[in-house]
Amino acid sequence: MDHATDATGATAAADVLERVGDRAQYIDGRPRAGGGVPHEVVDPATGRTVWSYATAGPADVDAAVAAAKAALPGWAATAPAERSAVLHRLAAVLDATAGELARAETLQCGKPIRLSSGFDVPGTVDNTAFFAGAARHLEGKAAGEYSPDHTSYVRREPVGVVGSIAPWNYPLQMAGWKILPAVAAGNTIVLKPSELTPLTALLFARAATEAGLPDGVLNIVTGTGPVAGEHLVTHPDVAMTSFTGSTAVGTRIAALAAGTVKRLHLELGGKAPFVVFDDADLEAAVHGAVAAALINSGQDCTAATRAYVQRPLYDAFVAGVADLMATVRLGDPADPATDLGPLTSFAHRDRVAAVVERARAYATVVTGGGAPGDKLAAGAYYRPTLLTGAPQESEAVQREIFGPVLTVLPFDGDEQGLAYANDTPYGLAASAWTRDVYRAGRAAREITAGCVWINDHIPIVSEMPHGGAKRSGFGKDMSAYSFEEYTQVKHVMSDNTGVARKDWHRTVFGAV
């Protein structure tokens, strides 16, 4: 069902654009214009340009890294309680401006305001509050005499200047996932948001300054990957690169980072399996599949993209998903009644459509499979799409489509279902649907993924880690586990004997 309203995202977010101004860089605590080429932010619901700015060039990246480097000694030496206090204030500022952040996210991404205000913004506020507390719990190993003559202990220290690159699908949340553990651990950071969706990262940086984060600790450079991104990754003063995005780009970043031996954290593509065993609650599985496949118009690396349904439930599952998808309301993302907004860009919508068109040669399009017309034709919309009959080795099953497209395949025994689930290069997330605790335990053990949900798909919490395996990358966002990425472990060993001439010296020289 399509619907539209007279209100547009551009009108609803006019105050956001006025607040951001015309400067897309935020360096050393101040907004500034970039030195690169002009760029436009396009509202994907209408195709209209809503904001124009100058992108970051290499000189802007250099300035941001210099600011982060200068701020590093002071911030790294700040007591955990003080870092915690700043993050608590930041959570309060973000919460106070929640409406503005939600409107900005909807304007630049096209995601429904219901999702922005009910998921993206509160999730970011909660993540900020979590790291405000976690900042006070950066502990090393307790002191001990592992050598009889020495006392050892372990320190956790900041890595240094972190260069992070965030994607366009969840601009606010991904900015938070990059920034918060880095600064909570005492690092400084230069974040490059996607040039398509920079607004909420810039608002986040302003909120951090308002909360008392010292100048230079957080810097934003808004530019393209080949210019700003690659210069950031190869910069000699950047100690670590954290990237979220496609596996193809992640491979490029890993190669570039190797030149300066940087620490890497890569959260890459996904192709999450949704395994429905024959004893599952069918209604729960159908509703879970539609929600998990269509969240953020399917532009989610953990979205349910390939459902494997044991044969006794297969036909009923396909029918149920098709019926439920038909009720999903496409429309103006600024309208709270809208379920599904456009994809974030027209180029990406066309890539999704091309995969579905190629799939017609080997699969059945049960529902969807095209862009809507009428008032929505001007936007980057694509209908919820259900595919059946696609072979396991086909593009639609193996490739990350990153759109509102779900493929459904049948399986017979449990062995086959779990084998299908593992049969892609990705390993980010998965779910298993069953009433049998032993089946659930087996699925959790045997599916190779950074997260396996049981009888649900998608929920995340700040206290638990997010990250993948195989070609989905390595390292963790969120939770205390993320500090493993953003801290160096240092062993300190102290002599506790006071003996000048030690026995082990005789293994080096013979004088007594």
Short mmCIF file of C-alpha atoms in Angstrom, two decimals:
data_model
loop_
_atom_site.label_atom_id
_atom_site.label_comp_id
_atom_site.label_asym_id
_atom_site.label_seq_id
_atom_site.Cartn_x
_atom_site.Cartn_y
_atom_site.Cartn_z
CA MET A 1 0.00 0.00 0.00
CA ASP A 2 1.40 3.39 -0.97
CA HIS A 3 0.50 6.66 0.68
CA ALA A 4 1.90 10.16 0.73
CA THR A 5 1.30 13.33 2.68
CA ASP A 6 1.72 17.01 1.96
CA ALA A 7 4.48 17.24 4.56
CA THR A 8 7.97 16.58 3.25
CA GLY A 9 11.17 15.67 5.01
CA ALA A 10 12.73 18.89 3.74
CA THR A 11 10.02 21.03 5.32
CA ALA A 12 10.03 19.12 8.60
CA ALA A 13 13.81 19.41 8.94
CA ALA A 14 14.33 23.04 7.95
CA ASP A 15 15.46 23.82 11.49
CA VAL A 16 18.10 21.10 11.25
CA LEU A 17 19.66 22.60 8.15
CA GLU A 18 19.67 26.05 9.70
CA ARG A 19 21.49 24.71 12.75
CA VAL A 20 24.13 22.87 10.73
CA GLY A 21 24.76 25.84 8.45
CA ASP A 22 26.90 25.36 5.37
CA ARG A 23 30.04 23.80 6.89
CA ALA A 24 30.46 20.03 6.74
CA GLN A 25 33.79 19.76 8.59
CA TYR A 26 34.15 19.89 12.37
CA ILE A 27 37.78 20.27 13.39
CA ASP A 28 39.29 21.20 16.74
CA GLY A 29 35.90 22.04 18.24
CA ARG A 30 34.69 24.31 15.42
CA PRO A 31 32.77 23.94 12.15
CA ARG A 32 34.69 24.86 9.04
CA ALA A 33 34.28 24.67 5.29
CA GLY A 34 36.05 21.94 3.37
CA GLY A 35 38.63 22.52 0.71
CA GLY A 36 37.34 19.87 -1.66
CA VAL A 37 34.73 19.68 -4.38
CA PRO A 38 31.06 20.65 -3.87
CA HIS A 39 28.62 17.93 -2.90
CA GLU A 40 24.87 17.69 -2.36
CA VAL A 41 22.74 15.84 0.15
CA VAL A 42 19.65 14.56 -1.63
CA ASP A 43 16.39 13.69 0.09
CA PRO A 44 15.79 10.20 -1.36
CA ALA A 45 12.05 10.50 -0.77
CA THR A 46 11.73 13.35 -3.26
CA GLY A 47 14.94 13.53 -5.24
CA ARG A 48 15.42 17.14 -4.13
CA THR A 49 18.74 18.58 -3.05
CA VAL A 50 18.36 19.66 0.57
CA TRP A 51 21.91 20.68 1.50
CA SER A 52 25.08 21.62 -0.36
CA TYR A 53 28.58 21.73 1.06
CA ALA A 54 32.27 21.57 0.20
CA THR A 55 33.82 18.16 0.84
CA ALA A 56 37.01 17.50 2.77
CA GLY A 57 40.27 17.44 0.86
CA PRO A 58 43.62 16.04 2.05
CA ALA A 59 44.47 19.32 3.80
CA ASP A 60 41.28 19.09 5.87
CA VAL A 61 42.16 15.53 6.89
CA ASP A 62 45.65 16.67 7.84
CA ALA A 63 44.19 19.47 9.99
CA ALA A 64 41.79 17.10 11.72
CA VAL A 65 44.51 14.55 12.45
CA ALA A 66 46.79 17.31 13.75
CA ALA A 67 44.03 18.50 16.08
CA ALA A 68 43.43 14.96 17.33
CA LYS A 69 47.16 14.40 17.84
CA ALA A 70 47.51 17.64 19.81
CA ALA A 71 44.53 16.76 22.02
CA LEU A 72 45.66 13.18 22.66
CA PRO A 73 48.08 13.63 25.60
CA GLY A 74 45.63 15.66 27.65
CA TRP A 75 42.63 13.46 26.95
CA ALA A 76 44.55 10.21 27.49
CA ALA A 77 45.70 11.51 30.88
CA THR A 78 42.17 12.50 31.93
CA ALA A 79 40.83 10.43 34.81
CA PRO A 80 38.19 7.85 33.83
CA ALA A 81 35.66 9.60 36.10
CA GLU A 82 36.11 12.83 34.14
CA ARG A 83 35.71 11.11 30.78
CA SER A 84 32.63 9.41 32.18
CA ALA A 85 31.15 12.74 33.30
CA VAL A 86 31.56 14.23 29.81
CA LEU A 87 29.80 11.24 28.24
CA HIS A 88 26.96 11.42 30.77
CA ARG A 89 26.46 15.07 29.80
CA LEU A 90 26.62 14.11 26.13
CA ALA A 91 23.87 11.54 26.63
CA ALA A 92 21.72 14.29 28.20
CA VAL A 93 22.37 16.71 25.33
CA LEU A 94 21.55 14.05 22.73
CA ASP A 95 18.37 13.15 24.57
CA ALA A 96 17.32 16.81 24.76
CA THR A 97 17.77 17.18 20.99
CA ALA A 98 16.25 13.81 20.08
CA GLY A 99 13.59 15.29 17.81
CA GLU A 100 16.11 17.29 15.81
CA LEU A 101 18.39 14.26 15.42
CA ALA A 102 15.50 12.08 14.25
CA ARG A 103 14.38 14.63 11.66
CA ALA A 104 17.93 15.00 10.35
CA GLU A 105 18.35 11.22 10.08
CA THR A 106 15.07 10.86 8.21
CA LEU A 107 15.86 13.74 5.89
CA GLN A 108 19.24 12.46 4.74
CA CYS A 109 18.50 8.70 4.75
CA GLY A 110 14.82 8.47 3.89
CA LYS A 111 14.18 6.16 6.84
CA PRO A 112 10.72 6.46 8.40
CA ILE A 113 10.54 8.95 11.24
CA ARG A 114 9.07 6.17 13.38
CA LEU A 115 12.33 4.23 13.00
CA SER A 116 14.57 7.27 13.49
CA SER A 117 12.77 8.39 16.64
CA GLY A 118 12.06 4.93 18.03
CA PHE A 119 15.31 3.12 17.25
CA ASP A 120 18.23 5.18 15.91
CA VAL A 121 18.13 8.10 18.32
CA PRO A 122 17.23 6.30 21.57
CA GLY A 123 19.74 3.59 20.70
CA THR A 124 22.46 6.21 20.36
CA VAL A 125 21.49 7.90 23.62
CA ASP A 126 21.56 4.54 25.40
CA ASN A 127 24.92 3.64 23.86
CA THR A 128 26.33 6.96 25.07
CA ALA A 129 25.04 6.35 28.59
CA PHE A 130 26.51 2.84 28.53
CA PHE A 131 29.99 4.06 27.61
CA ALA A 132 29.75 6.80 30.22
CA GLY A 133 29.62 4.01 32.77
CA ALA A 134 32.06 1.69 30.99
CA ALA A 135 34.70 4.44 30.90
CA ARG A 136 35.23 3.85 34.63
CA HIS A 137 35.92 0.12 34.25
CA LEU A 138 39.02 -0.11 32.04
CA GLU A 139 40.80 -2.71 34.12
CA GLY A 140 43.98 -4.69 33.53
CA LYS A 141 45.10 -7.95 35.09
CA ALA A 142 45.72 -7.88 38.83
CA ALA A 143 49.29 -7.63 40.05
CA GLY A 144 51.08 -10.88 40.72
CA GLU A 145 54.47 -12.56 41.04
CA TYR A 146 54.53 -14.74 37.96
CA SER A 147 58.31 -14.68 38.29
CA PRO A 148 59.42 -15.14 41.90
CA ASP A 149 61.63 -12.04 41.78
CA HIS A 150 59.24 -9.70 39.97
CA THR A 151 55.80 -8.22 40.25
CA SER A 152 53.79 -7.92 37.03
CA TYR A 153 50.68 -6.05 36.16
CA VAL A 154 48.86 -5.05 32.97
CA ARG A 155 47.84 -1.56 31.93
CA ARG A 156 45.25 -0.68 29.32
CA GLU A 157 46.26 2.43 27.43
CA PRO A 158 44.72 4.32 24.50
CA VAL A 159 45.81 3.30 21.02
CA GLY A 160 46.22 6.94 19.93
CA VAL A 161 44.55 8.83 17.11
CA VAL A 162 41.75 6.72 15.63
CA GLY A 163 40.63 7.26 12.04
CA SER A 164 37.08 5.93 11.60
CA ILE A 165 34.87 5.61 8.54
CA ALA A 166 31.13 5.21 9.04
CA PRO A 167 28.47 4.08 6.52
CA TRP A 168 25.32 5.73 5.20
CA ASN A 169 22.68 3.26 6.41
CA TYR A 170 22.74 4.18 10.12
CA PRO A 171 24.71 7.45 10.16
CA LEU A 172 23.92 8.47 13.74
CA GLN A 173 24.22 5.07 15.37
CA MET A 174 27.37 4.16 13.47
CA ALA A 175 28.95 7.49 14.40
CA GLY A 176 28.22 6.67 18.02
CA TRP A 177 29.55 3.13 17.71
CA LYS A 178 32.84 4.53 16.38
CA ILE A 179 33.22 7.57 18.61
CA LEU A 180 32.06 6.38 22.02
CA PRO A 181 34.39 3.45 22.82
CA ALA A 182 37.32 5.34 21.30
CA VAL A 183 36.96 8.43 23.46
CA ALA A 184 35.83 6.49 26.55
CA ALA A 185 39.15 4.62 26.37
CA GLY A 186 41.13 7.88 26.12
CA ASN A 187 41.74 8.02 22.39
CA THR A 188 41.07 10.95 20.10
CA ILE A 189 39.26 10.42 16.83
CA VAL A 190 38.76 11.67 13.30
CA LEU A 191 35.49 10.34 11.88
CA LYS A 192 34.61 10.37 8.21
CA PRO A 193 30.86 9.91 7.77
CA SER A 194 29.45 9.05 4.36
CA GLU A 195 29.32 12.08 2.09
CA LEU A 196 25.67 11.10 1.42
CA THR A 197 24.56 11.37 5.05
CA PRO A 198 26.77 13.68 7.17
CA LEU A 199 24.14 15.70 9.03
CA THR A 200 23.73 13.68 12.23
CA ALA A 201 27.48 13.12 12.67
CA LEU A 202 27.92 16.89 12.59
CA LEU A 203 25.11 17.37 15.10
CA PHE A 204 26.72 14.70 17.30
CA ALA A 205 30.04 16.56 17.26
CA ARG A 206 28.34 19.84 18.20
CA ALA A 207 26.56 18.06 21.05
CA ALA A 208 29.89 16.66 22.27
CA THR A 209 31.40 20.17 22.39
CA GLU A 210 28.35 21.43 24.25
CA ALA A 211 28.79 18.58 26.74
CA GLY A 212 32.36 19.67 27.46
CA LEU A 213 34.42 17.32 25.31
CA PRO A 214 37.75 19.12 24.81
CA ASP A 215 38.51 20.58 21.40
CA GLY A 216 40.29 18.17 19.09
CA VAL A 217 39.14 14.98 20.81
CA LEU A 218 36.40 14.49 18.20
CA ASN A 219 36.80 15.72 14.63
CA ILE A 220 34.57 15.19 11.59
CA VAL A 221 35.79 15.24 7.99
CA THR A 222 33.04 14.86 5.42
CA GLY A 223 34.33 13.73 2.08
CA THR A 224 34.51 10.89 -0.39
CA GLY A 225 36.20 7.58 0.23
CA PRO A 226 38.85 7.83 -2.48
CA VAL A 227 39.94 11.31 -1.31
CA ALA A 228 39.25 11.88 2.39
CA GLY A 229 38.85 8.23 3.39
CA GLU A 230 42.02 6.91 1.82
CA HIS A 231 44.07 9.86 3.05
CA LEU A 232 42.80 9.19 6.58
CA VAL A 233 43.60 5.48 6.40
CA THR A 234 47.15 6.05 5.14
CA HIS A 235 47.95 8.99 7.41
CA PRO A 236 51.12 8.22 9.41
CA ASP A 237 49.77 9.85 12.59
CA VAL A 238 46.65 7.67 12.66
CA ALA A 239 47.26 4.61 14.83
CA MET A 240 44.05 2.72 14.10
CA THR A 241 41.41 2.46 11.39
CA SER A 242 37.85 1.41 12.19
CA PHE A 243 35.59 0.87 9.18
CA THR A 244 32.01 -0.24 8.68
CA GLY A 245 30.87 -0.91 5.13
CA SER A 246 31.10 -3.38 2.29
CA THR A 247 33.54 -6.27 2.18
CA ALA A 248 34.97 -4.98 -1.10
CA VAL A 249 35.86 -1.59 0.38
CA GLY A 250 37.05 -3.23 3.59
CA THR A 251 39.51 -5.28 1.57
CA ARG A 252 40.86 -2.09 0.02
CA ILE A 253 41.18 -0.42 3.41
CA ALA A 254 43.05 -3.39 4.85
CA ALA A 255 45.56 -3.20 2.03
CA LEU A 256 46.05 0.54 2.52
CA ALA A 257 46.39 0.26 6.30
CA ALA A 258 49.08 -2.38 5.96
CA GLY A 259 51.47 0.25 4.65
CA THR A 260 51.67 1.92 8.08
CA VAL A 261 50.94 -1.21 10.16
CA LYS A 262 47.74 0.20 11.65
CA ARG A 263 45.43 -1.62 13.96
CA LEU A 264 42.26 -2.55 12.06
CA HIS A 265 38.66 -3.00 13.07
CA LEU A 266 36.41 -4.03 10.16
CA GLU A 267 32.66 -4.56 10.31
CA LEU A 268 31.79 -5.61 6.77
CA GLY A 269 28.99 -7.16 4.74
CA GLY A 270 26.45 -9.71 5.81
CA LYS A 271 23.95 -12.18 4.38
CA ALA A 272 22.11 -13.29 7.48
CA PRO A 273 20.35 -16.66 7.40
CA PHE A 274 16.93 -17.04 9.03
CA VAL A 275 16.53 -20.76 9.80
CA VAL A 276 12.98 -21.96 10.54
CA PHE A 277 12.75 -25.51 11.85
CA ASP A 278 9.53 -27.54 11.53
CA ASP A 279 8.59 -27.09 15.21
CA ALA A 280 8.84 -23.27 15.11
CA ASP A 281 6.00 -20.90 15.97
CA LEU A 282 4.96 -20.13 12.41
CA GLU A 283 3.24 -16.82 13.16
CA ALA A 284 6.25 -15.58 15.12
CA ALA A 285 8.61 -16.62 12.32
CA VAL A 286 6.52 -14.90 9.62
CA HIS A 287 6.29 -11.64 11.55
CA GLY A 288 9.94 -11.83 12.52
CA ALA A 289 11.03 -12.41 8.94
CA VAL A 290 9.10 -9.45 7.53
CA ALA A 291 10.35 -7.08 10.22
CA ALA A 292 13.93 -8.32 9.98
CA ALA A 293 14.02 -8.24 6.18
CA LEU A 294 12.48 -4.78 5.83
CA ILE A 295 14.05 -2.82 8.69
CA ASN A 296 15.63 0.34 7.29
CA SER A 297 14.40 -0.74 3.83
CA GLY A 298 16.63 -3.79 4.15
CA GLN A 299 19.73 -1.60 4.35
CA ASP A 300 21.07 -3.40 7.39
CA CYS A 301 24.06 -5.74 7.37
CA THR A 302 22.28 -8.01 9.87
CA ALA A 303 18.90 -7.97 8.08
CA ALA A 304 17.26 -11.32 7.37
CA THR A 305 18.06 -11.89 3.71
CA ARG A 306 17.77 -15.65 3.15
CA ALA A 307 15.16 -17.70 4.98
CA TYR A 308 15.62 -21.46 5.11
CA VAL A 309 12.35 -23.12 6.09
CA GLN A 310 11.98 -26.82 6.84
CA ARG A 311 9.70 -28.32 4.24
CA PRO A 312 6.58 -28.97 6.38
CA LEU A 313 6.28 -25.21 7.08
CA TYR A 314 7.63 -23.91 3.78
CA ASP A 315 4.40 -23.23 1.85
CA ALA A 316 2.63 -21.65 4.82
CA PHE A 317 5.67 -19.49 5.58
CA VAL A 318 5.89 -18.19 2.00
CA ALA A 319 2.16 -17.42 1.92
CA GLY A 320 2.28 -15.70 5.31
CA VAL A 321 5.27 -13.53 4.41
CA ALA A 322 3.72 -12.54 1.07
CA ASP A 323 0.43 -11.57 2.74
CA LEU A 324 2.18 -9.56 5.45
CA MET A 325 4.49 -7.77 3.01
CA ALA A 326 1.41 -6.66 1.07
CA THR A 327 0.24 -4.67 4.10
CA VAL A 328 3.46 -2.67 4.45
CA ARG A 329 2.84 1.04 3.84
CA LEU A 330 5.31 2.91 1.63
CA GLY A 331 5.20 6.66 1.85
CA ASP A 332 6.66 9.95 3.01
CA PRO A 333 9.23 9.07 5.68
CA ALA A 334 8.26 12.19 7.65
CA ASP A 335 4.76 10.74 8.12
CA PRO A 336 4.52 8.63 11.31
CA ALA A 337 2.13 6.27 9.49
CA THR A 338 4.82 5.21 6.98
CA ASP A 339 6.30 1.75 7.42
CA LEU A 340 8.86 1.70 4.62
CA GLY A 341 10.76 4.65 3.21
CA PRO A 342 12.98 4.89 0.14
CA LEU A 343 16.45 3.49 -0.16
CA THR A 344 19.15 5.99 0.74
CA SER A 345 20.16 6.79 -2.84
CA PHE A 346 18.84 6.35 -6.35
CA ALA A 347 22.04 4.61 -7.42
CA HIS A 348 21.64 2.04 -4.67
CA ARG A 349 17.94 1.53 -5.49
CA ASP A 350 18.95 0.77 -9.06
CA ARG A 351 21.55 -1.77 -7.88
CA VAL A 352 18.93 -3.56 -5.79
CA ALA A 353 16.49 -3.55 -8.69
CA ALA A 354 19.12 -4.97 -11.04
CA VAL A 355 19.72 -7.98 -8.78
CA VAL A 356 15.98 -8.73 -8.67
CA GLU A 357 15.65 -8.36 -12.44
CA ARG A 358 18.49 -10.83 -13.00
CA ALA A 359 16.86 -13.19 -10.49
CA ARG A 360 13.74 -13.46 -12.66
CA ALA A 361 15.73 -15.79 -14.88
CA TYR A 362 16.09 -18.42 -12.15
CA ALA A 363 13.60 -17.53 -9.37
CA THR A 364 9.97 -16.52 -8.82
CA VAL A 365 9.09 -13.02 -7.66
CA VAL A 366 6.17 -13.81 -5.34
CA THR A 367 5.49 -10.19 -4.43
CA GLY A 368 7.14 -6.82 -5.03
CA GLY A 369 9.96 -6.68 -7.53
CA GLY A 370 9.67 -3.07 -8.64
CA ALA A 371 9.43 0.58 -7.75
CA PRO A 372 6.04 2.13 -6.89
CA GLY A 373 4.44 4.74 -9.11
CA ASP A 374 2.18 7.74 -8.55
CA LYS A 375 3.35 10.19 -5.90
CA LEU A 376 6.26 7.99 -4.84
CA ALA A 377 7.78 7.69 -8.31
CA ALA A 378 10.07 10.67 -7.68
CA GLY A 379 11.75 8.92 -4.76
CA ALA A 380 14.20 6.02 -4.48
CA TYR A 381 11.52 3.59 -3.35
CA TYR A 382 11.44 -0.15 -3.92
CA ARG A 383 8.61 -2.46 -2.96
CA PRO A 384 9.07 -5.24 -0.39
CA THR A 385 10.14 -8.22 -2.46
CA LEU A 386 9.89 -11.97 -1.84
CA LEU A 387 11.81 -14.45 -4.00
CA THR A 388 11.41 -18.22 -4.07
CA GLY A 389 13.00 -20.96 -6.15
CA ALA A 390 16.46 -19.38 -6.21
CA PRO A 391 19.24 -22.00 -6.12
CA GLN A 392 21.59 -21.93 -3.15
CA GLU A 393 24.51 -20.95 -5.40
CA SER A 394 22.64 -18.09 -7.10
CA GLU A 395 23.48 -14.40 -6.84
CA ALA A 396 20.30 -13.61 -4.89
CA VAL A 397 21.25 -16.11 -2.19
CA GLN A 398 25.01 -15.51 -2.07
CA ARG A 399 25.36 -11.75 -2.63
CA GLU A 400 24.52 -8.97 -0.16
CA ILE A 401 21.62 -7.16 -1.86
CA PHE A 402 21.12 -4.58 0.93
CA GLY A 403 17.52 -3.82 0.09
CA PRO A 404 13.99 -4.96 1.01
CA VAL A 405 14.44 -8.38 -0.61
CA LEU A 406 14.00 -11.77 1.09
CA THR A 407 14.76 -15.10 -0.57
CA VAL A 408 13.12 -18.25 0.83
CA LEU A 409 14.45 -21.77 0.29
CA PRO A 410 13.21 -25.11 1.69
CA PHE A 411 15.35 -27.64 3.52
CA ASP A 412 14.76 -31.16 4.78
CA GLY A 413 16.92 -32.33 7.67
CA ASP A 414 18.58 -30.20 10.34
CA GLU A 415 22.00 -30.96 8.86
CA GLN A 416 20.97 -29.47 5.54
CA GLY A 417 19.44 -26.37 7.09
CA LEU A 418 22.54 -25.57 9.11
CA ALA A 419 24.81 -26.33 6.15
CA TYR A 420 22.83 -23.88 4.00
CA ALA A 421 23.05 -21.26 6.73
CA ASN A 422 26.86 -21.45 6.69
CA ASP A 423 27.13 -21.63 2.91
CA THR A 424 28.06 -18.02 2.08
CA PRO A 425 31.30 -16.07 2.57
CA TYR A 426 29.68 -13.99 5.33
CA GLY A 427 29.29 -14.53 9.06
CA LEU A 428 27.83 -11.46 10.72
CA ALA A 429 24.45 -12.52 12.13
CA ALA A 430 21.86 -15.30 11.96
CA SER A 431 18.73 -16.54 13.65
CA ALA A 432 17.19 -19.92 14.41
CA TRP A 433 13.50 -20.51 15.05
CA THR A 434 12.52 -23.56 17.08
CA ARG A 435 10.74 -24.64 20.27
CA ASP A 436 13.38 -27.32 20.89
CA VAL A 437 16.11 -26.16 23.28
CA TYR A 438 18.57 -28.72 21.90
CA ARG A 439 18.00 -27.61 18.32
CA ALA A 440 18.45 -24.02 19.42
CA GLY A 441 21.69 -24.86 21.20
CA ARG A 442 23.01 -26.73 18.18
CA ALA A 443 22.19 -23.83 15.86
CA ALA A 444 23.90 -21.38 18.20
CA ARG A 445 27.03 -23.57 18.24
CA GLU A 446 27.21 -24.54 14.59
CA ILE A 447 26.19 -21.39 12.70
CA THR A 448 29.30 -19.33 12.05
CA ALA A 449 28.31 -15.77 12.90
CA GLY A 450 29.14 -13.01 15.33
CA CYS A 451 25.58 -13.10 16.65
CA VAL A 452 22.93 -15.84 16.62
CA TRP A 453 19.43 -14.91 17.74
CA ILE A 454 16.98 -17.58 18.88
CA ASN A 455 13.31 -16.98 18.00
CA ASP A 456 13.99 -13.34 17.13
CA HIS A 457 16.12 -11.41 14.66
CA ILE A 458 17.72 -7.92 14.82
CA PRO A 459 17.48 -6.76 18.47
CA ILE A 460 20.71 -5.25 19.79
CA VAL A 461 21.65 -3.94 23.21
CA SER A 462 24.53 -1.71 24.26
CA GLU A 463 25.85 -4.27 26.74
CA MET A 464 26.45 -6.98 24.11
CA PRO A 465 29.06 -7.01 21.30
CA HIS A 466 28.37 -6.65 17.59
CA GLY A 467 30.81 -7.92 14.98
CA GLY A 468 31.38 -10.69 12.48
CA ALA A 469 33.39 -13.65 11.28
CA LYS A 470 34.67 -14.82 7.89
CA ARG A 471 34.34 -12.07 5.25
CA SER A 472 32.10 -10.04 7.55
CA GLY A 473 35.25 -8.77 9.24
CA PHE A 474 36.63 -8.80 12.76
CA GLY A 475 36.49 -6.77 15.95
CA LYS A 476 33.53 -5.70 18.07
CA ASP A 477 31.35 -2.62 18.34
CA MET A 478 29.37 -1.80 21.49
CA SER A 479 29.80 -3.45 24.89
CA ALA A 480 32.93 -3.63 27.03
CA TYR A 481 34.39 -6.00 24.42
CA SER A 482 34.89 -3.02 22.10
CA PHE A 483 37.63 -1.76 24.44
CA GLU A 484 39.74 -4.64 23.13
CA GLU A 485 39.83 -2.75 19.83
CA TYR A 486 40.58 0.69 21.26
CA THR A 487 43.20 -0.07 23.91
CA GLN A 488 46.78 -1.28 23.95
CA VAL A 489 47.72 -3.87 26.54
CA LYS A 490 51.00 -3.04 28.28
CA HIS A 491 52.85 -5.40 30.59
CA VAL A 492 54.76 -3.70 33.42
CA MET A 493 57.30 -5.84 35.33
CA SER A 494 59.17 -4.61 38.42
CA ASP A 495 62.07 -6.19 40.24
CA ASN A 496 61.17 -6.73 43.87
CA THR A 497 64.51 -8.08 45.22
CA GLY A 498 66.90 -5.13 45.11
CA VAL A 499 69.69 -7.54 44.12
CA ALA A 500 72.27 -5.90 41.83
CA ARG A 501 73.98 -9.06 40.57
CA LYS A 502 71.32 -11.52 39.50
CA ASP A 503 71.90 -15.17 38.71
CA TRP A 504 70.45 -14.83 35.21
CA HIS A 505 73.18 -12.27 34.35
CA ARG A 506 75.61 -15.19 34.31
CA THR A 507 73.91 -16.51 31.18
CA VAL A 508 75.10 -13.36 29.42
CA PHE A 509 78.53 -12.68 30.92
CA GLY A 510 80.71 -14.57 33.32
CA ALA A 511 82.13 -11.87 35.61
CA VAL A 512 81.24 -12.16 39.29
#
